[in-house]
Short mmCIF file of C-alpha atoms and ligand atoms in Angstrom, two decimals:
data_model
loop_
_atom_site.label_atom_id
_atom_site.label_comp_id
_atom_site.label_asym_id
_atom_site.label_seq_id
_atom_site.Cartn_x
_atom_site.Cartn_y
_atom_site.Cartn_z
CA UNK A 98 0.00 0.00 0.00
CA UNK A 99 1.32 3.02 -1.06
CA UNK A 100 0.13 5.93 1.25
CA UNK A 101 2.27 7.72 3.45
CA UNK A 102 -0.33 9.20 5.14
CA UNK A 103 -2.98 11.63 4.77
CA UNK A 104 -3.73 14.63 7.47
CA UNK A 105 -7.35 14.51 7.82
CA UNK A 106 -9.44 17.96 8.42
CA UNK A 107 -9.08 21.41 7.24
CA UNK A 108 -7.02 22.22 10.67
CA UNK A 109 -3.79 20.72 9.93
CA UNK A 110 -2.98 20.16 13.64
CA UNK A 111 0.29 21.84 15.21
CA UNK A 112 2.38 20.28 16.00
CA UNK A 113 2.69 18.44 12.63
CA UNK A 114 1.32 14.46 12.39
CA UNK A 115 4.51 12.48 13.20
CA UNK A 116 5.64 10.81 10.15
CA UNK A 117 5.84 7.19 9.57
CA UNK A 118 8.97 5.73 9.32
CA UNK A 119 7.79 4.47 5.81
CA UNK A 120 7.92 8.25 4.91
CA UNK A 121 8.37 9.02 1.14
CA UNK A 122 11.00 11.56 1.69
CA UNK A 123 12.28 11.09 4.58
CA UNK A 124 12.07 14.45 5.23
CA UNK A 125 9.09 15.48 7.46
CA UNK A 126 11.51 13.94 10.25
CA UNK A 127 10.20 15.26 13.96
CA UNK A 128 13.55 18.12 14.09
CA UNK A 129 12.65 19.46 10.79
CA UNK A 130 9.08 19.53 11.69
CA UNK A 131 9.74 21.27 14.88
CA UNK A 132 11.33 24.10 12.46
CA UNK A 133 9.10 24.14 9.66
CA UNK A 134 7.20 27.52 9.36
CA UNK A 135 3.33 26.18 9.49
CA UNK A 136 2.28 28.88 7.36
CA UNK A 137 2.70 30.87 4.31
CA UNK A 138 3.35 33.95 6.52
CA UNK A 139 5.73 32.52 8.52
CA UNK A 140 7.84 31.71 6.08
CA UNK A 141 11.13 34.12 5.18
CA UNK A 142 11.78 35.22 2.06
CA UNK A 143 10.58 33.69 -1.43
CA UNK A 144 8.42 36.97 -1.38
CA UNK A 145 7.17 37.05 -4.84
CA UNK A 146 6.49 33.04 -4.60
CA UNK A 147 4.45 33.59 -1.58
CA UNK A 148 2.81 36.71 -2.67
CA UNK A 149 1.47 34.62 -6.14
CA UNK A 150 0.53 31.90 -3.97
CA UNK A 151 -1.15 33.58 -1.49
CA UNK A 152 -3.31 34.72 -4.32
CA UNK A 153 -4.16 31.86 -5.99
CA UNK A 154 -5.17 30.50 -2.42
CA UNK A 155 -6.86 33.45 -1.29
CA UNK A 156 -8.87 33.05 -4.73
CA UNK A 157 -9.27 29.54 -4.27
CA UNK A 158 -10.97 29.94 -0.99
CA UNK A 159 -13.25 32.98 -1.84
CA UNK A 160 -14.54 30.67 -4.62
CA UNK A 161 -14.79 27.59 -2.74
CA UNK A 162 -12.77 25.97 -5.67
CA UNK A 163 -9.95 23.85 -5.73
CA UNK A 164 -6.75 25.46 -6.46
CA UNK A 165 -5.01 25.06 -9.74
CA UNK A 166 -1.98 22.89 -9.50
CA UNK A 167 1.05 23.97 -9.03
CA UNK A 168 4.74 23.40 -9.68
CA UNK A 169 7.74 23.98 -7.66
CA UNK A 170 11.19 23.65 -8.82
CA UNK A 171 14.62 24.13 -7.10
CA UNK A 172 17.39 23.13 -5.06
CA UNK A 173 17.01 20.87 -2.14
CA UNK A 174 16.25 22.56 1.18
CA UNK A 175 14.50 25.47 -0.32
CA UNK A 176 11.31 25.43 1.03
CA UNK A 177 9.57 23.17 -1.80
CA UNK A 178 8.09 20.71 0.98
CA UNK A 179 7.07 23.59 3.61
CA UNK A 180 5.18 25.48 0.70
CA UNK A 181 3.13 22.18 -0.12
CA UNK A 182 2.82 21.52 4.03
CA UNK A 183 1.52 25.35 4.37
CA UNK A 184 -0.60 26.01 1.59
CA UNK A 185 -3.04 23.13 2.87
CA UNK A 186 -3.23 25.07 5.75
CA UNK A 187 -3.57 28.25 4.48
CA UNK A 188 -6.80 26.75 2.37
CA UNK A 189 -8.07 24.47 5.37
CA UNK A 190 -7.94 21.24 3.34
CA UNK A 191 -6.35 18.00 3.67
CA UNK A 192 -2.90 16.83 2.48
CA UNK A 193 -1.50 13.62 1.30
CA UNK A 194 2.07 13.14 0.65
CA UNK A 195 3.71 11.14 -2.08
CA UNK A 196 6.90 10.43 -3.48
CA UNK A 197 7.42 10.24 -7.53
CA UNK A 198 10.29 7.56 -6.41
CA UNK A 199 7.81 5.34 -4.59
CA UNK A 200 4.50 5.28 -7.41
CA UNK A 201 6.32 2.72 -9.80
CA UNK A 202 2.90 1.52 -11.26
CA UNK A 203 -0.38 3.35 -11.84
CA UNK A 204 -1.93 1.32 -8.90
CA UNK A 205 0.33 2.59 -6.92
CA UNK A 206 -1.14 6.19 -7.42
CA UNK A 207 -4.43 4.94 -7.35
CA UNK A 208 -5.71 5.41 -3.60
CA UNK A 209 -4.14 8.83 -3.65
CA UNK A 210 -6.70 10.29 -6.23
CA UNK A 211 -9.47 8.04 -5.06
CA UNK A 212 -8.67 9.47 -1.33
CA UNK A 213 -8.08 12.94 -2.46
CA UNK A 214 -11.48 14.77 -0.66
CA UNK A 215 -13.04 17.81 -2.67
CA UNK A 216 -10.28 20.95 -2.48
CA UNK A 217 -7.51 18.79 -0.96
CA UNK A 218 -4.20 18.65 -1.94
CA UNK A 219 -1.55 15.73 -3.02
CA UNK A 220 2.09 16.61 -2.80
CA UNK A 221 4.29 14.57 -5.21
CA UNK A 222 7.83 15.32 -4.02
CA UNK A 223 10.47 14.49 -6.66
CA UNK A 224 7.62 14.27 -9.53
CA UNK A 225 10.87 13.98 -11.82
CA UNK A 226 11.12 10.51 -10.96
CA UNK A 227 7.36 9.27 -11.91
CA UNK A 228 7.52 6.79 -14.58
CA UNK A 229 5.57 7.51 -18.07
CA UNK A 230 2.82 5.30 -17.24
CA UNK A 231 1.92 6.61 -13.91
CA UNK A 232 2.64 10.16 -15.42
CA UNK A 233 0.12 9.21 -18.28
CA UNK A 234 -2.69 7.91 -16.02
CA UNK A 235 -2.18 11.25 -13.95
CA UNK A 236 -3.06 13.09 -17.03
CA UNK A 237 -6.97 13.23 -17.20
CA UNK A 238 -6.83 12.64 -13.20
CA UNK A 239 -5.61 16.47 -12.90
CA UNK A 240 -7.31 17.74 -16.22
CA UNK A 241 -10.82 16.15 -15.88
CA UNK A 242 -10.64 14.84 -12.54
CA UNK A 243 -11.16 11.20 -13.50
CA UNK A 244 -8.87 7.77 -14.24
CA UNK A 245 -9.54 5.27 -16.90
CA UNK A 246 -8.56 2.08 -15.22
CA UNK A 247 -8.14 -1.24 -17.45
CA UNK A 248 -10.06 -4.31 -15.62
CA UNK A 249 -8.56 -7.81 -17.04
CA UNK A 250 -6.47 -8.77 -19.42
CA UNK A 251 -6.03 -9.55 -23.28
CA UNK A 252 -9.46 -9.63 -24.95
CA UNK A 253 -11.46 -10.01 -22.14
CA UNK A 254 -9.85 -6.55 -20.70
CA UNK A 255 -12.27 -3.69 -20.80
CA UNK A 256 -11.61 0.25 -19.33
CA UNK A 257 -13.59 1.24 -16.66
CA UNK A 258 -13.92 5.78 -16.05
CA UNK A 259 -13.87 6.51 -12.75
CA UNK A 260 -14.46 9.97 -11.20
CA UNK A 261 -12.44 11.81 -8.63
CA UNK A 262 -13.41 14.83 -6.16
CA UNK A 263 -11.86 17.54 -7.55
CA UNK A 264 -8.14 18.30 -6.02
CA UNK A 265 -4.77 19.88 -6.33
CA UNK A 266 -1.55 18.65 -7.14
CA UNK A 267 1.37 19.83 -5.87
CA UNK A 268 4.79 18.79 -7.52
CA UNK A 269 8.05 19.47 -5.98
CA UNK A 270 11.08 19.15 -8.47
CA UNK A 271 14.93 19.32 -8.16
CA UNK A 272 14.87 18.68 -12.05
CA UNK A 273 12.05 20.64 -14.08
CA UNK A 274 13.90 19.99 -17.34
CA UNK A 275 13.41 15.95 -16.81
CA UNK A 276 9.83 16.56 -17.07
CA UNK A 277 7.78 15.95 -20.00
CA UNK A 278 6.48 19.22 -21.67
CA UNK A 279 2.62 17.72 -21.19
CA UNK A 280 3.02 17.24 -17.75
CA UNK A 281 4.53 20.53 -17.67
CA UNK A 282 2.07 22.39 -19.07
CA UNK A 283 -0.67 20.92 -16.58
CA UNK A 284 0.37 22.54 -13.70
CA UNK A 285 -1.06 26.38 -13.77
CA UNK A 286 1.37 27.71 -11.63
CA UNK A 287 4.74 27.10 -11.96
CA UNK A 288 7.47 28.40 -9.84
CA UNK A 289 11.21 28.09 -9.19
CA UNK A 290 12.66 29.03 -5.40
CA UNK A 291 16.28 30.68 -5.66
CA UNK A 292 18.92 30.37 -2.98
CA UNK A 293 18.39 32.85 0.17
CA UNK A 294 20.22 35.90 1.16
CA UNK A 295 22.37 36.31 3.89
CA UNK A 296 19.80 38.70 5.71
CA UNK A 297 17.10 36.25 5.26
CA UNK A 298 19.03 32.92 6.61
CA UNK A 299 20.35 35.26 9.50
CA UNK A 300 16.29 35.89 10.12
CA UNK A 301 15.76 32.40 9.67
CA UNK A 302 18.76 31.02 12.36
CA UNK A 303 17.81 33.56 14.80
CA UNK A 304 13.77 32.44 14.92
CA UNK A 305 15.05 28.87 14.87
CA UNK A 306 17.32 29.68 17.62
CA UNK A 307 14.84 30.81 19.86
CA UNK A 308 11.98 27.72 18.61
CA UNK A 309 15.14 25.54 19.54
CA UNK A 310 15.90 27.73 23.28
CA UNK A 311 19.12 28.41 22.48
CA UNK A 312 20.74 32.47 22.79
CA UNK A 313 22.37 33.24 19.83
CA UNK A 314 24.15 37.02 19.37
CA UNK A 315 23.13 38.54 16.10
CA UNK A 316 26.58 38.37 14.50
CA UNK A 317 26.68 34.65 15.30
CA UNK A 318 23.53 33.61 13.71
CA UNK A 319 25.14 36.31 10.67
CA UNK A 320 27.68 33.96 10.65
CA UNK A 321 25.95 30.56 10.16
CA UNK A 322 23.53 32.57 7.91
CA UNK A 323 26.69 33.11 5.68
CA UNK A 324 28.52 29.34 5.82
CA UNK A 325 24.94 27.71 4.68
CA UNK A 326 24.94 27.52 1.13
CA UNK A 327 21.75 30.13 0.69
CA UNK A 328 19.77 27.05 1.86
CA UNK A 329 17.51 27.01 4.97
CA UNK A 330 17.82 23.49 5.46
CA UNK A 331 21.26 23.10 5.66
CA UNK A 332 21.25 26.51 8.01
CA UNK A 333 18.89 24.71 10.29
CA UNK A 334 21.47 22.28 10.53
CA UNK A 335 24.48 24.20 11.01
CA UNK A 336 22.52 25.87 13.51
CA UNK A 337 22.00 22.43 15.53
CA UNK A 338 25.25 21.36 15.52
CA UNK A 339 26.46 24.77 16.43
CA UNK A 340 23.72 24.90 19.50
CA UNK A 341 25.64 20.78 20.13
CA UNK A 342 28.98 22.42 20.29
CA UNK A 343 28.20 25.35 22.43
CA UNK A 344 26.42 22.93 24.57
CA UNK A 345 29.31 20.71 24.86
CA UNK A 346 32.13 23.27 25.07
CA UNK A 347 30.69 26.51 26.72
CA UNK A 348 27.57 25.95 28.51
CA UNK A 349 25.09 27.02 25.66
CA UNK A 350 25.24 30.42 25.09
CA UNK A 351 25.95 31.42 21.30
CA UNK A 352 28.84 33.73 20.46
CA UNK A 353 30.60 34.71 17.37
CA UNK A 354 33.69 32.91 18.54
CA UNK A 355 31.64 29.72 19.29
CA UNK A 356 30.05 29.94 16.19
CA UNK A 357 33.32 29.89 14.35
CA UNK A 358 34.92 27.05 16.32
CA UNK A 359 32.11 24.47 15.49
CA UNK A 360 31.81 25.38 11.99
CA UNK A 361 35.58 24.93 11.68
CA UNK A 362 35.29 21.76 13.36
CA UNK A 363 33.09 20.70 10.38
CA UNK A 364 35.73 21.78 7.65
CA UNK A 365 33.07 24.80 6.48
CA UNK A 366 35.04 27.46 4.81
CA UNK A 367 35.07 31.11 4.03
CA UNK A 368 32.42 30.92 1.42
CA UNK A 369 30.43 28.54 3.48
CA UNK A 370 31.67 25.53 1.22
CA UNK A 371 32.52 21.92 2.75
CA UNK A 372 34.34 19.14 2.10
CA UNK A 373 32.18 17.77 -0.72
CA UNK A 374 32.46 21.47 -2.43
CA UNK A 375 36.13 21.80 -1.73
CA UNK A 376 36.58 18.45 -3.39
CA UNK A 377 34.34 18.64 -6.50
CA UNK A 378 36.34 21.85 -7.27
CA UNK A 379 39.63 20.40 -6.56
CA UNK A 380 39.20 17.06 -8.51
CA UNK A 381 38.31 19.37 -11.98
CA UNK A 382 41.62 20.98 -11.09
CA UNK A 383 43.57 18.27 -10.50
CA UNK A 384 41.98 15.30 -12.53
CA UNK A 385 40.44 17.61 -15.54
CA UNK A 386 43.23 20.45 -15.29
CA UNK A 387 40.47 22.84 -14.45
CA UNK A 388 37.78 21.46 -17.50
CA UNK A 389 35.33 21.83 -19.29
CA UNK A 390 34.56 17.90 -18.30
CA UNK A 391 31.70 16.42 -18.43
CA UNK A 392 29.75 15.98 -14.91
CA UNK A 393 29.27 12.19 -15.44
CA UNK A 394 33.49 11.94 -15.43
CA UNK A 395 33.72 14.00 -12.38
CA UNK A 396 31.34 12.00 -10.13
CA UNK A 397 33.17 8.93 -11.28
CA UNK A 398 36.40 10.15 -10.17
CA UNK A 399 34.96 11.43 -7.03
CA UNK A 400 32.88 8.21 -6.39
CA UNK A 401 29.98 10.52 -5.84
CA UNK A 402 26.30 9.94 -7.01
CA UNK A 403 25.88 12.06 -10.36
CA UNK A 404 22.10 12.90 -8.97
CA UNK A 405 23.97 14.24 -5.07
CA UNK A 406 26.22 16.79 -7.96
CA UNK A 407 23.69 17.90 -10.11
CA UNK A 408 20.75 18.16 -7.39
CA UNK A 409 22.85 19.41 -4.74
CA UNK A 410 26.73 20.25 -4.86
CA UNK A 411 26.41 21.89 -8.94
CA UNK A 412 23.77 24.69 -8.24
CA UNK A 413 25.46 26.64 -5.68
CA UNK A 414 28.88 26.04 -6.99
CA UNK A 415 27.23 27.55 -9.93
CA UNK A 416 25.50 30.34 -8.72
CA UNK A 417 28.77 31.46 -6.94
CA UNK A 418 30.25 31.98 -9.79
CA UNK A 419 32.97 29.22 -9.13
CA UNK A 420 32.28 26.89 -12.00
CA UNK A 421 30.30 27.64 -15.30
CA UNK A 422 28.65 25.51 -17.61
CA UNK A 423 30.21 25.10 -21.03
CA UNK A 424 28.87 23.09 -24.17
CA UNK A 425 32.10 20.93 -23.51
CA UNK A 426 31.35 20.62 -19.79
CA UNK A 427 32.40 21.86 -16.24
CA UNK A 428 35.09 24.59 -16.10
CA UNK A 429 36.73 26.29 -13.05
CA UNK A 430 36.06 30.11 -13.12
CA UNK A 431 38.83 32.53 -12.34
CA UNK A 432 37.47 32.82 -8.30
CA UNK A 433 37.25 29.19 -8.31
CA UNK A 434 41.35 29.25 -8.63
CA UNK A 435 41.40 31.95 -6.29
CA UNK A 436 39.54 30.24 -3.46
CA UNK A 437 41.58 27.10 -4.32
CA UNK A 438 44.62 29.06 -3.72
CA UNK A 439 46.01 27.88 -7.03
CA UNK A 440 46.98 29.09 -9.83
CA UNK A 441 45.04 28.42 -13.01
CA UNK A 442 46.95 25.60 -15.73
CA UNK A 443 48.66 27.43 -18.14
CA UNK A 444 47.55 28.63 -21.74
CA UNK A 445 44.16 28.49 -20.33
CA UNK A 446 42.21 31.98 -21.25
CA UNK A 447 40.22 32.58 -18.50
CA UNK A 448 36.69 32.86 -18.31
CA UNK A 449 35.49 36.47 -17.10
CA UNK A 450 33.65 36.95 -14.18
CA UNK A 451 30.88 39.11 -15.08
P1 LIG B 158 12.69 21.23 -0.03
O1 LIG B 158 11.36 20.56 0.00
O2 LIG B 158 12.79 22.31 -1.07
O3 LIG B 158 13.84 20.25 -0.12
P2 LIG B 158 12.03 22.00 2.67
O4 LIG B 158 10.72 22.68 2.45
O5 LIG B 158 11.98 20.60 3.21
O6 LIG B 158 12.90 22.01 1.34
O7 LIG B 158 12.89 22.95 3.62
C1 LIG B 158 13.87 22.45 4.51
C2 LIG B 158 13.78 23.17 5.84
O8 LIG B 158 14.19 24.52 5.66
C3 LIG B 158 12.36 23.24 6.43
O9 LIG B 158 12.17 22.23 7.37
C4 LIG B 158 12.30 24.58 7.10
O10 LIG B 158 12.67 24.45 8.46
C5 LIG B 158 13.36 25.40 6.40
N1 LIG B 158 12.77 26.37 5.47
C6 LIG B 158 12.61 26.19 4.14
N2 LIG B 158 12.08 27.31 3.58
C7 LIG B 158 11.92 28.19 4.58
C8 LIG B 158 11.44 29.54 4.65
N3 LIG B 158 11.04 30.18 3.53
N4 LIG B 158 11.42 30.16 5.85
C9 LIG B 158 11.85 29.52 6.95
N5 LIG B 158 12.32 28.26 6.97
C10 LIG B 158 12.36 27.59 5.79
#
């Protein structure tokens, strides 16, 4: 049986439904739910995203119809999950929670939609990863809110239409461009969450600080704010292992000083990258003699998972300007030498930094 689970009523209760260990993600663990913003207001920054959605569900409830369904695409840790655990909320309505990883058949999808009450929404994380025939029977389940399902087999088979209560779908993606263009273009809203600023992760430590009962001086939580990678999720964590150290070393309270000793402890560096940063960079320097290579060769020689680099180690590399993305491949940008400390392999024009 696939489902997860489904939060029943249109008061999603606080605090959040414990997940089951069976969880799809393996995400909604009890920490991160302790942490997780509960609603759209609560949440910092993505203020455009929030603004549009807080429209369509404002809309949605004034009309007493179900919202249109919507599309989220971007890094992990983002806030893709705590938009499709808030938005239920926001509306009143139940959610269900599914993984695109875990529906490998269209039966496995099946008591999802036939669960699905009138309004509610169903949360596919990683939709990317839904094979073509479960994406194919989802097709007329979000356009016309019904399934055809095929009874028996060979001649004897015959298609029975069944109708669903109308519902939402809500699909989180790491990957839009693995999706198919049709099941694209049945999601109404579509939008992509960007990394985080340092002012907003610094907002976001110091709530979490004080949800988690831990003193934290401003330039402290500035400080995690900066080492996390513009990502929420992995600020959260810095922020528990820094509230672990100070615990440990000097009796709780957080100070700048603290703050710097546990995240050195963890091999964070200026920029905020770790080890697995460090050593993606340093293995196209080394191995590739700074690229372009392709991103396939430079997991293998790192005996990483491709997906872990593309989903999760590529896009901030990328966005700090470190490595670029060339027809040929992956090639080390002028900073990325100067962070390295190296200097770049000779005869090599470099790129510009723009
Ligand atoms: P994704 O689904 O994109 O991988 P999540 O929604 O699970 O990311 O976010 C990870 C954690 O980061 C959440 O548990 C939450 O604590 C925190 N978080 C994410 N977005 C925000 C936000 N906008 N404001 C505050 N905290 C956030």
């Amino acid at each position: 049986m696939p489902r997860e689970r489904i939060l029943s009523g249109d008061d999603l209760p606080e605090p959040e439904p414990v997940q089951t260990a069976a969880s799809p993600t393996g995400k909604l663990r009890d920490d991160e739910i302790a942490l997780r913003p509960k609603h759209m207001n609560e949440m910092v920054g993505q203020r455009k995203v929030a603004e549009r959605l807080g429209i369509a569900v404002d809309a949605a409830r004034k009309r007493k119809e179900p919202l249109g369904h919507i599309l989220l695409d971007g890094p992990p840790g983002l806030g893709k999950t705590t938009f499709a655990t808030c938005i239920p909320r926001d509306l009143g309505v139940a959610l269900q929670i599914a993984s695109g990883a875990a529906l490998a058949a269209p039966k496995d999808l099946l008591p999802y939609l036939t669960n699905a009450e009138e309004g509610s929404i169903l949360f596919i994380d990683e939709i990317h990863r839904l094979p073509k025939a479960v994406e194919e029977f989802m097709y007329p389940a979000m356009e016309d809110f019904r399934v055809d399902i095929t009874l028996g087999e060979g001649a004897g088979a015959r298609t029975v239409n069944m109708k669903l209560r109308p519902f939402t779908v809500i699909g989180a993606t790491t990957r839009s461009g693995l999706l198919s263009a049709p099941l694209r273009d049945r999601f109404q809203i579509r939008e992509h969450l960007e990394f985080y600023s340092n002012a907003e992760l610094t907002e976001i430590v110091g709530r979490n600080a004080a949800k988690l009962r831990v003193e934290i001086e401003d330039d402290a939580a500035g400080k995690i704010a900066h080492c996390s990678r513009g990502t929420p999720r992995i600020a959260n964590n810095r922020l528990r292992w820094v509230r672990d150290y100070s615990t440990s070393r000097a009796g709780g309270h957080i100070t700048l000083a603290i703050a710097e000793a546990a995240l050195n402890m963890l091999g964070i560096d200026i920029l905020g990258l770790d080890a697995q940063d460090r050593k993606y960079l340093e293995t196209i320097n080394r191995v590739f003699h700074g690229g372009p290579a392709g991103v396939e060769a430079i997991a293998h020689t790192m005996n990483a998972a491709l997906d872990t680099l593309v989903d999760e180690v590529e896009p901030f590399l990328l966005r700090s300007e470190l490595v670029v993305r060339t027809p040929r491949g992956r090639k080390l940008t002028a900073r990325a030498y100067e962070h390295l400390g190296t200097a770049p392999p000779p005869d090599e024009p470099q790129l510009p930094l723009f």
